[in-house]
mmCIF file with all atom_site columns, C-alpha atoms in Angstrom:
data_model
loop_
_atom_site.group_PDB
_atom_site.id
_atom_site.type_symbol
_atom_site.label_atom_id
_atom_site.label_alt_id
_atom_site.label_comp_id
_atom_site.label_asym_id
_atom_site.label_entity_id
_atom_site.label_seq_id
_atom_site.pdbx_PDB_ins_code
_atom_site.Cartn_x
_atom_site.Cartn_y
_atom_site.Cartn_z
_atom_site.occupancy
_atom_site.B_iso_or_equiv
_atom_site.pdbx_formal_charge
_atom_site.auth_seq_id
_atom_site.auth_comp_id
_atom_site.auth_asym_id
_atom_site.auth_atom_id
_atom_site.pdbx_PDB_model_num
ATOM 1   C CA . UNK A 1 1   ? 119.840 205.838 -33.158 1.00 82.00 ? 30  UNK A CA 1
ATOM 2   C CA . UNK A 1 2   ? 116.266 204.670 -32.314 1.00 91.00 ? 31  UNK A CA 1
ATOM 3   C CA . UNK A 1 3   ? 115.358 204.738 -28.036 1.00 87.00 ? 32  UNK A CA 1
ATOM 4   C CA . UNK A 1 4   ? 114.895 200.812 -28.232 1.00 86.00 ? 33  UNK A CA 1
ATOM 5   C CA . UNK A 1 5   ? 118.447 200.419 -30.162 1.00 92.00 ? 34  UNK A CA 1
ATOM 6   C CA . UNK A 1 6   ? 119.953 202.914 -27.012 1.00 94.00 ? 35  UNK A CA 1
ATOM 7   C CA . UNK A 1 7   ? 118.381 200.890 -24.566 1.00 93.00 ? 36  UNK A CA 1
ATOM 8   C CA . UNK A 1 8   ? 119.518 197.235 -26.276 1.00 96.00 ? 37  UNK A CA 1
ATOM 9   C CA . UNK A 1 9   ? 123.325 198.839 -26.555 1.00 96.00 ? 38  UNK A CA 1
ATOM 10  C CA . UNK A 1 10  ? 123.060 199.995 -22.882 1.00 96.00 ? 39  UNK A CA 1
ATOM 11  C CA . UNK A 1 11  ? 122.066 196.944 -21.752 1.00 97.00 ? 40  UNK A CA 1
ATOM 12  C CA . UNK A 1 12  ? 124.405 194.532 -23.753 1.00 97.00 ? 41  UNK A CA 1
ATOM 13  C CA . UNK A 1 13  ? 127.693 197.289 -22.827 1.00 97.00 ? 42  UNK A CA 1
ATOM 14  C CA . UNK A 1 14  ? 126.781 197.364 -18.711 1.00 97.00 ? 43  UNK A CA 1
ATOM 15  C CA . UNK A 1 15  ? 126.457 193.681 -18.576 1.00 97.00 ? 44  UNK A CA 1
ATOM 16  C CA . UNK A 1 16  ? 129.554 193.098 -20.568 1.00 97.00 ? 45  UNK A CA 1
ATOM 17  C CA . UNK A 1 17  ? 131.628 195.668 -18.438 1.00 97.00 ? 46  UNK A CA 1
ATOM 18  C CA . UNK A 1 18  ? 129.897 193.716 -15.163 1.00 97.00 ? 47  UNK A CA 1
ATOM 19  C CA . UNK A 1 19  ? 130.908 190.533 -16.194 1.00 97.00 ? 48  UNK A CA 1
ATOM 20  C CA . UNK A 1 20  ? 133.649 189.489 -13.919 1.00 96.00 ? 49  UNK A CA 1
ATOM 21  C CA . UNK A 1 21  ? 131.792 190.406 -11.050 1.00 96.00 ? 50  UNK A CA 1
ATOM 22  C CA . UNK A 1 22  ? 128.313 188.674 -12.099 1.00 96.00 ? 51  UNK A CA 1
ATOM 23  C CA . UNK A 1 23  ? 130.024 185.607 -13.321 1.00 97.00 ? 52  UNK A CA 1
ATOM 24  C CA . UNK A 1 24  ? 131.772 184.861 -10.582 1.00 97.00 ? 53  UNK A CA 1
ATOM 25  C CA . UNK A 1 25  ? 129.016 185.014 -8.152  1.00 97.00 ? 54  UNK A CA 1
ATOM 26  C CA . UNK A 1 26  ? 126.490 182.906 -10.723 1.00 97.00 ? 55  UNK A CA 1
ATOM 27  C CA . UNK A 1 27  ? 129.277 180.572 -10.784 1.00 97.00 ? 56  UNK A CA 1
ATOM 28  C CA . UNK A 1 28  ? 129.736 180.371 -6.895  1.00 97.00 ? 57  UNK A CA 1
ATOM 29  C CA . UNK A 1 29  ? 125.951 180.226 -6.366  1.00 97.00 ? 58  UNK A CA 1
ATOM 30  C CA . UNK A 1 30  ? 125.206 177.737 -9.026  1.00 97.00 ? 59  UNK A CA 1
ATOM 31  C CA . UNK A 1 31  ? 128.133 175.164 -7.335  1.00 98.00 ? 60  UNK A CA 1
ATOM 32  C CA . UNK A 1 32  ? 127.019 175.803 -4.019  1.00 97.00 ? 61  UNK A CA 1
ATOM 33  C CA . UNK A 1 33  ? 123.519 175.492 -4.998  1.00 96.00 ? 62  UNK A CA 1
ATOM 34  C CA . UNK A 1 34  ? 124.393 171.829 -6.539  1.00 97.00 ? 63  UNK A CA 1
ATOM 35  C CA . UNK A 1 35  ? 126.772 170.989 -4.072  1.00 97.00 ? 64  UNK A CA 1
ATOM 36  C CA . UNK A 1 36  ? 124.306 171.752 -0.881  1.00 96.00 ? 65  UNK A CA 1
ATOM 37  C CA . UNK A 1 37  ? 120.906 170.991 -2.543  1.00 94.00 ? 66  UNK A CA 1
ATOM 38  C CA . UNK A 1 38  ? 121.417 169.341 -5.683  1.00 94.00 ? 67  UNK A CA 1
ATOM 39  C CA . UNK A 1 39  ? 119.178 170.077 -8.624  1.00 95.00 ? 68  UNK A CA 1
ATOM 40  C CA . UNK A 1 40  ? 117.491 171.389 -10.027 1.00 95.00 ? 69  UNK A CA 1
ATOM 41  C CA . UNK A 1 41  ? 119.430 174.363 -9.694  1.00 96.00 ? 70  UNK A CA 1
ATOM 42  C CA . UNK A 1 42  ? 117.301 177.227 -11.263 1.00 96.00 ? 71  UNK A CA 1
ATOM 43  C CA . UNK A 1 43  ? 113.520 177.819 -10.933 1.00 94.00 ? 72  UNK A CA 1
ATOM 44  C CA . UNK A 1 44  ? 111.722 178.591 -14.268 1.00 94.00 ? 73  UNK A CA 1
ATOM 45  C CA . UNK A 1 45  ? 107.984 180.225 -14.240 1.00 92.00 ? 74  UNK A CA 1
ATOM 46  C CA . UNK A 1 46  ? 105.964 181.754 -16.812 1.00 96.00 ? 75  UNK A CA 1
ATOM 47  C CA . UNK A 1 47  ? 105.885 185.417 -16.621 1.00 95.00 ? 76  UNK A CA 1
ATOM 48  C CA . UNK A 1 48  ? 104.716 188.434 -18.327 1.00 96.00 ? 77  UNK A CA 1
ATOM 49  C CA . UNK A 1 49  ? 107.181 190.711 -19.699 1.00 94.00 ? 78  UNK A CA 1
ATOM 50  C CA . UNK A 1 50  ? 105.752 192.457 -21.906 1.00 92.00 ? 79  UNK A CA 1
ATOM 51  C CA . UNK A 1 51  ? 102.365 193.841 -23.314 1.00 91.00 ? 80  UNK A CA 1
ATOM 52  C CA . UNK A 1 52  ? 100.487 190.112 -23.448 1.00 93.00 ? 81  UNK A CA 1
ATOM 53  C CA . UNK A 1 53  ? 103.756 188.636 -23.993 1.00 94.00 ? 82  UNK A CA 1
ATOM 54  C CA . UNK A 1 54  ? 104.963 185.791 -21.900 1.00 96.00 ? 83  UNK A CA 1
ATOM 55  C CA . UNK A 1 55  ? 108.300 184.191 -21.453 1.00 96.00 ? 84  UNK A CA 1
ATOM 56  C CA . UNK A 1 56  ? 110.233 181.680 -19.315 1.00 97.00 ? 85  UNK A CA 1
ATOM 57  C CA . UNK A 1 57  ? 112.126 183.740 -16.441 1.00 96.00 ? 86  UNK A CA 1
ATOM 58  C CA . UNK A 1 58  ? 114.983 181.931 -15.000 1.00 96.00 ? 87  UNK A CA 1
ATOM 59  C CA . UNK A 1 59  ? 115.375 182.229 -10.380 1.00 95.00 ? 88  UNK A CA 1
ATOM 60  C CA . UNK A 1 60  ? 117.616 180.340 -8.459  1.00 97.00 ? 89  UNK A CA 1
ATOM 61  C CA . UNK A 1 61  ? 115.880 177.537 -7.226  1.00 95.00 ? 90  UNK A CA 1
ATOM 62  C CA . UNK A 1 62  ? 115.585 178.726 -2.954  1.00 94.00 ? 91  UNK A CA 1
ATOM 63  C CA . UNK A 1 63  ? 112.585 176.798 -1.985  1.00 92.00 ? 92  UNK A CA 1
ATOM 64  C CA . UNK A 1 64  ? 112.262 172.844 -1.064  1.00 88.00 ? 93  UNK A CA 1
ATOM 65  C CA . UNK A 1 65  ? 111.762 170.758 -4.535  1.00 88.00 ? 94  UNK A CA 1
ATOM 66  C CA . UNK A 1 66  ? 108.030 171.345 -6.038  1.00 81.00 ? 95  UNK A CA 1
ATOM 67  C CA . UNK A 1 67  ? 107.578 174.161 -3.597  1.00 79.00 ? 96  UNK A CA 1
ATOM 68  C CA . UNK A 1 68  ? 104.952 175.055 -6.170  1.00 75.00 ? 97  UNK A CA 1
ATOM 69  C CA . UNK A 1 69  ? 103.036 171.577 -5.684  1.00 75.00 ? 98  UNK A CA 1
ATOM 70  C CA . UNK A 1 70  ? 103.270 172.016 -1.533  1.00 74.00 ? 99  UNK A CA 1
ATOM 71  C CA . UNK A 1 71  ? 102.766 175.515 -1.097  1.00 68.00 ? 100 UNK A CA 1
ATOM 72  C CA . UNK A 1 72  ? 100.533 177.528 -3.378  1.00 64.00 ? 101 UNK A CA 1
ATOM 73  C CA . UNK A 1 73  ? 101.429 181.010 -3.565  1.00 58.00 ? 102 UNK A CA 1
ATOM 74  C CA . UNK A 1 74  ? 97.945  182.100 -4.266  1.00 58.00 ? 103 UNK A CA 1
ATOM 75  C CA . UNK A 1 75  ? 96.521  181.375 -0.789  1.00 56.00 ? 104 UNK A CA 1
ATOM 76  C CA . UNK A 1 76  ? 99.372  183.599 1.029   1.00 54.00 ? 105 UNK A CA 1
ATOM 77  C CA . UNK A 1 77  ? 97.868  186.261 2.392   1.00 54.00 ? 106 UNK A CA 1
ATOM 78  C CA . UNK A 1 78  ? 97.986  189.781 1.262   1.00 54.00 ? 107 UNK A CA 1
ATOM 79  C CA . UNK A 1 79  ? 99.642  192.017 3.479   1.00 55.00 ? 108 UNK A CA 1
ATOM 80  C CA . UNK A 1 80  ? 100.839 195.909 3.824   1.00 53.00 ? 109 UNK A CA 1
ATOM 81  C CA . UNK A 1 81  ? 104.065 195.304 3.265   1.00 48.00 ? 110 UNK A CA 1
ATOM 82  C CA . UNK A 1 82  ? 104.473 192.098 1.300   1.00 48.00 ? 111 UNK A CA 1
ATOM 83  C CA . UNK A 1 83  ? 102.070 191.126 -1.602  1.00 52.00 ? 112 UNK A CA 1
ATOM 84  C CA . UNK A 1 84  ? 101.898 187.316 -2.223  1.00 58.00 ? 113 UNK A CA 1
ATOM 85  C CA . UNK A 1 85  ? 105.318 186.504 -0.919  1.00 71.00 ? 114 UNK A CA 1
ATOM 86  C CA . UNK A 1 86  ? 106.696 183.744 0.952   1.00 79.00 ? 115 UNK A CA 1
ATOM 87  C CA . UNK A 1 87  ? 108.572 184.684 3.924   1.00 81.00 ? 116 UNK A CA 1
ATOM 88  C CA . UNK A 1 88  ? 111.771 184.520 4.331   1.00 85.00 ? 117 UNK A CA 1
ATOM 89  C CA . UNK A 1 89  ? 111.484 182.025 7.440   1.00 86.00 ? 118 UNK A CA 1
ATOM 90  C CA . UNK A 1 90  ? 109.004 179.571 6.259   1.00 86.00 ? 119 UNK A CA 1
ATOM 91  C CA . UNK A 1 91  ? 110.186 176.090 5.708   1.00 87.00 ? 120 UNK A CA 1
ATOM 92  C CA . UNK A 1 92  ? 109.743 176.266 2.199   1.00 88.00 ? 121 UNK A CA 1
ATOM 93  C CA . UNK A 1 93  ? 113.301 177.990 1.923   1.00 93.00 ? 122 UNK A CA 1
ATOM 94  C CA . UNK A 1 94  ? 116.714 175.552 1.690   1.00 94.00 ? 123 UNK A CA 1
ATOM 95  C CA . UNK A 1 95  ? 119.252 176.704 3.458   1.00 95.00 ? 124 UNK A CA 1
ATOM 96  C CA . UNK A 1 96  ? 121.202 177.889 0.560   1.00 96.00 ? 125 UNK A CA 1
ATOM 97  C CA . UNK A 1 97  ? 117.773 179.370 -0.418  1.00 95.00 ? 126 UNK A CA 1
ATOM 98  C CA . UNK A 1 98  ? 117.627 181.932 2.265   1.00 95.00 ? 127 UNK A CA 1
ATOM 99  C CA . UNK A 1 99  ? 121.300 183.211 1.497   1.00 95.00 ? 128 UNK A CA 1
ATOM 100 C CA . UNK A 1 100 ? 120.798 183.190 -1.579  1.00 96.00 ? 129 UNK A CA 1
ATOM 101 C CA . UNK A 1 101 ? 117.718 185.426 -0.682  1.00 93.00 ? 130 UNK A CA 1
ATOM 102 C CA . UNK A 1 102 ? 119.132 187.454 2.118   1.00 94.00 ? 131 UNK A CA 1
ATOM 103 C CA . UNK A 1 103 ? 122.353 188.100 -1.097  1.00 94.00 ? 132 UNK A CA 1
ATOM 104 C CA . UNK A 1 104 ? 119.719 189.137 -3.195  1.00 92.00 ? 133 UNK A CA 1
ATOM 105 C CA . UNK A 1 105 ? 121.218 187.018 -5.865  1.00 95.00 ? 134 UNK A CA 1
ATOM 106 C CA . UNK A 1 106 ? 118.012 185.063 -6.636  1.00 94.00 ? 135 UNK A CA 1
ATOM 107 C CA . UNK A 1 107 ? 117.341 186.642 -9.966  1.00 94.00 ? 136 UNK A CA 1
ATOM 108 C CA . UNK A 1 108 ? 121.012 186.929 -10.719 1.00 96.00 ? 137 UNK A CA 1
ATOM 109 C CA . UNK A 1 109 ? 120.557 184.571 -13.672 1.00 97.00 ? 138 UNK A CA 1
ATOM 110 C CA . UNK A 1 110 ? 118.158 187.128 -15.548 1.00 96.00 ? 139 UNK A CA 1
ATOM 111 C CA . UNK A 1 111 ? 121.456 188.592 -16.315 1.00 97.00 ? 140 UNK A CA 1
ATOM 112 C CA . UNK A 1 112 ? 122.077 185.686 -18.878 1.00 96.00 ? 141 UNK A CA 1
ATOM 113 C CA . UNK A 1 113 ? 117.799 187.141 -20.224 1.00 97.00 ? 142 UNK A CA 1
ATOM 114 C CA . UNK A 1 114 ? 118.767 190.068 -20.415 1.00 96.00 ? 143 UNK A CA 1
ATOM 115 C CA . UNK A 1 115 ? 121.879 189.325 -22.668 1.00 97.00 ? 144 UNK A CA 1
ATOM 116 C CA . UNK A 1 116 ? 119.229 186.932 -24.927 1.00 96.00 ? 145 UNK A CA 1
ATOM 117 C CA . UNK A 1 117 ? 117.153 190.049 -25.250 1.00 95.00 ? 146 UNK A CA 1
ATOM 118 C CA . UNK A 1 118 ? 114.293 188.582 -23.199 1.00 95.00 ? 147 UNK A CA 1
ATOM 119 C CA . UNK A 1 119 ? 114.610 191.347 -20.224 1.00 95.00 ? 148 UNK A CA 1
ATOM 120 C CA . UNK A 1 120 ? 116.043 194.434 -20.522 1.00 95.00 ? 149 UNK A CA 1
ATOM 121 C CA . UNK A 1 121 ? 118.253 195.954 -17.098 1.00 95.00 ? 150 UNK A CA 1
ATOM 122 C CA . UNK A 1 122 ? 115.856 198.986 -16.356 1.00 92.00 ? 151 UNK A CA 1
ATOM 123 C CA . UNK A 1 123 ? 112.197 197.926 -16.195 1.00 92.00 ? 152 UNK A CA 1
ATOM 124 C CA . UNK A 1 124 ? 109.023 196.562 -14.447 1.00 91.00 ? 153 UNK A CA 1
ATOM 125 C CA . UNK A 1 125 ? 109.657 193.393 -12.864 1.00 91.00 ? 154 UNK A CA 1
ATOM 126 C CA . UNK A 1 126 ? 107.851 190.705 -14.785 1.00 94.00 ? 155 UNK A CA 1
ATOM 127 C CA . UNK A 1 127 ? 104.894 188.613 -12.974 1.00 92.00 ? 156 UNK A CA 1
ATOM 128 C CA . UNK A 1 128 ? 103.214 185.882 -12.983 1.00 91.00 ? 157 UNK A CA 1
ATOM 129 C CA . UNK A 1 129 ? 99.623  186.102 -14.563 1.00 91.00 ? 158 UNK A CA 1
ATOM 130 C CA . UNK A 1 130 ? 98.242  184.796 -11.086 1.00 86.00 ? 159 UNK A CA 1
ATOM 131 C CA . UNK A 1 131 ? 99.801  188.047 -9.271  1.00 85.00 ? 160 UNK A CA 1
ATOM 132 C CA . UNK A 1 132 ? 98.435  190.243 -12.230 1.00 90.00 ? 161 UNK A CA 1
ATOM 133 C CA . UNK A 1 133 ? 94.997  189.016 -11.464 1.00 88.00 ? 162 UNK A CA 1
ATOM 134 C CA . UNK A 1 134 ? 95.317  189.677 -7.781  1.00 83.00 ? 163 UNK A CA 1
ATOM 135 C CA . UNK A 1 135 ? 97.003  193.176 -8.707  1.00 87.00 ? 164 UNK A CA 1
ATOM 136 C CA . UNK A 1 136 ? 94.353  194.521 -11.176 1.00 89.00 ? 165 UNK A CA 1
ATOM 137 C CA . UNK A 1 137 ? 91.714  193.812 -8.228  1.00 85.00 ? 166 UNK A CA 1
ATOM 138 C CA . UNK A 1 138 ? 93.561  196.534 -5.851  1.00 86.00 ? 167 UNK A CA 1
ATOM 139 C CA . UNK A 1 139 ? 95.650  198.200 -8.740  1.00 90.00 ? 168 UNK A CA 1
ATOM 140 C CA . UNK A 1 140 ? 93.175  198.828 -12.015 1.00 90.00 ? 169 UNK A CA 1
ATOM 141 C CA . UNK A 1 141 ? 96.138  200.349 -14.052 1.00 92.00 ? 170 UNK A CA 1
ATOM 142 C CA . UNK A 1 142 ? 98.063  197.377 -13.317 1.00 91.00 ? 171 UNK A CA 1
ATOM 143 C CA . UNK A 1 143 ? 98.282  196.544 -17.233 1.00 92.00 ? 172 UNK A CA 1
ATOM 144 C CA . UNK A 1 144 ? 100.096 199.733 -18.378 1.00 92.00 ? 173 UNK A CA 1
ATOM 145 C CA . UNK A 1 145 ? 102.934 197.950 -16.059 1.00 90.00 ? 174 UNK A CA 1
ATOM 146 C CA . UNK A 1 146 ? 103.571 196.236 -19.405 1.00 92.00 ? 175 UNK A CA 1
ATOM 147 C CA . UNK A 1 147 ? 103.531 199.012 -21.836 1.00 91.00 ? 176 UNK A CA 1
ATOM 148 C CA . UNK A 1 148 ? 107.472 198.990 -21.776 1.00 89.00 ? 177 UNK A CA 1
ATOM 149 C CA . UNK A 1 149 ? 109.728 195.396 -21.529 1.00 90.00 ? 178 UNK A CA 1
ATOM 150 C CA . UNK A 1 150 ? 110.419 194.010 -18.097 1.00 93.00 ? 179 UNK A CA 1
ATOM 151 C CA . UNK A 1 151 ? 113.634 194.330 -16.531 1.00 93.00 ? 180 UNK A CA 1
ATOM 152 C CA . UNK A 1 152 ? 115.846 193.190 -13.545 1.00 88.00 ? 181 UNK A CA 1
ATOM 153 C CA . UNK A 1 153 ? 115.740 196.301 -11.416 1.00 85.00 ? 182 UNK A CA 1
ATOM 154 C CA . UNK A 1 154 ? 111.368 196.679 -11.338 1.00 76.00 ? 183 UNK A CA 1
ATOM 155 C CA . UNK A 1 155 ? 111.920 200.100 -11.875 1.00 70.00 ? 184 UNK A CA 1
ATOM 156 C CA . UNK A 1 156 ? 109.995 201.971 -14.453 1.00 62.00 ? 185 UNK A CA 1
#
């Protein structure tokens, strides 16, 4: 059996055997998400995930509607120990947003990617081209990042 072939059967077996837990809490965050802040419920973005290929990565939606129209994620500043994010206080966050956040559940619906084939469980996190760019200017090896598909866990 091939490595790729190990790593497609491991991923398809641990997020069949984790299903009743991951279900149930994309099911309770999707309702209370609707319920609380309406739609849309998920946030898509173009990311790399692997070599120069993109895809569509599905979030939970946890900022304000168009977040991405008021609040350019470019212009936040760098800082030692956050790079590019938003933070977890800003207005930009619903209320659902932040637990959702503070749950870590906001890329609980890359489970359903991973299933597709489009993320695997163990790998780099997949980014944004803008956050590559800033990257490679700190980071030169940034690119070899993609030599291996993206996952949910961001870990090599």
């Amino acid at each position: 059996m091939t490595p790729p072939l190990r790593k497609r059967l491991f991923d398809l077996s641990l997020c069949l055997l984790t299903a009743p837990v991951w279900l149930v809490a994309l099911l309770v965050c999707t309702i209370v998400q609707l319920l609380f802040e309406g739609r849309p419920i998920f946030y898509v973005s173009l990311r790399r995930v692997w070599g120069k290929e993109q895809a569509r990565v599905l979030k939970f939606r946890t900022m304000v509607r168009d977040a991405e129209k008021i609040y350019n994620r470019a212009t936040v500043p760098v800082s030692d120990k956050r790079f590019l994010n938003t933070p977890i206080d800003s207005p930009m966050y619903t209320r659902v947003g932040r637990l959702i956040e503070r749950c870590q559940f906001t890329e609980l619906p890359q489970v359903l990617q991973v299933i597709t084939g489009t993320l695997t469980i163990v790998g780099n996190r997949p980014l944004p081209e803008n956050v590559i760019a800033a990257l490679k200017e700190r980071y030169p090896n940034t690119e070899a990042r993609f030599a291996t598909p993206s996952g949910l866990t961001g870990l090599p």
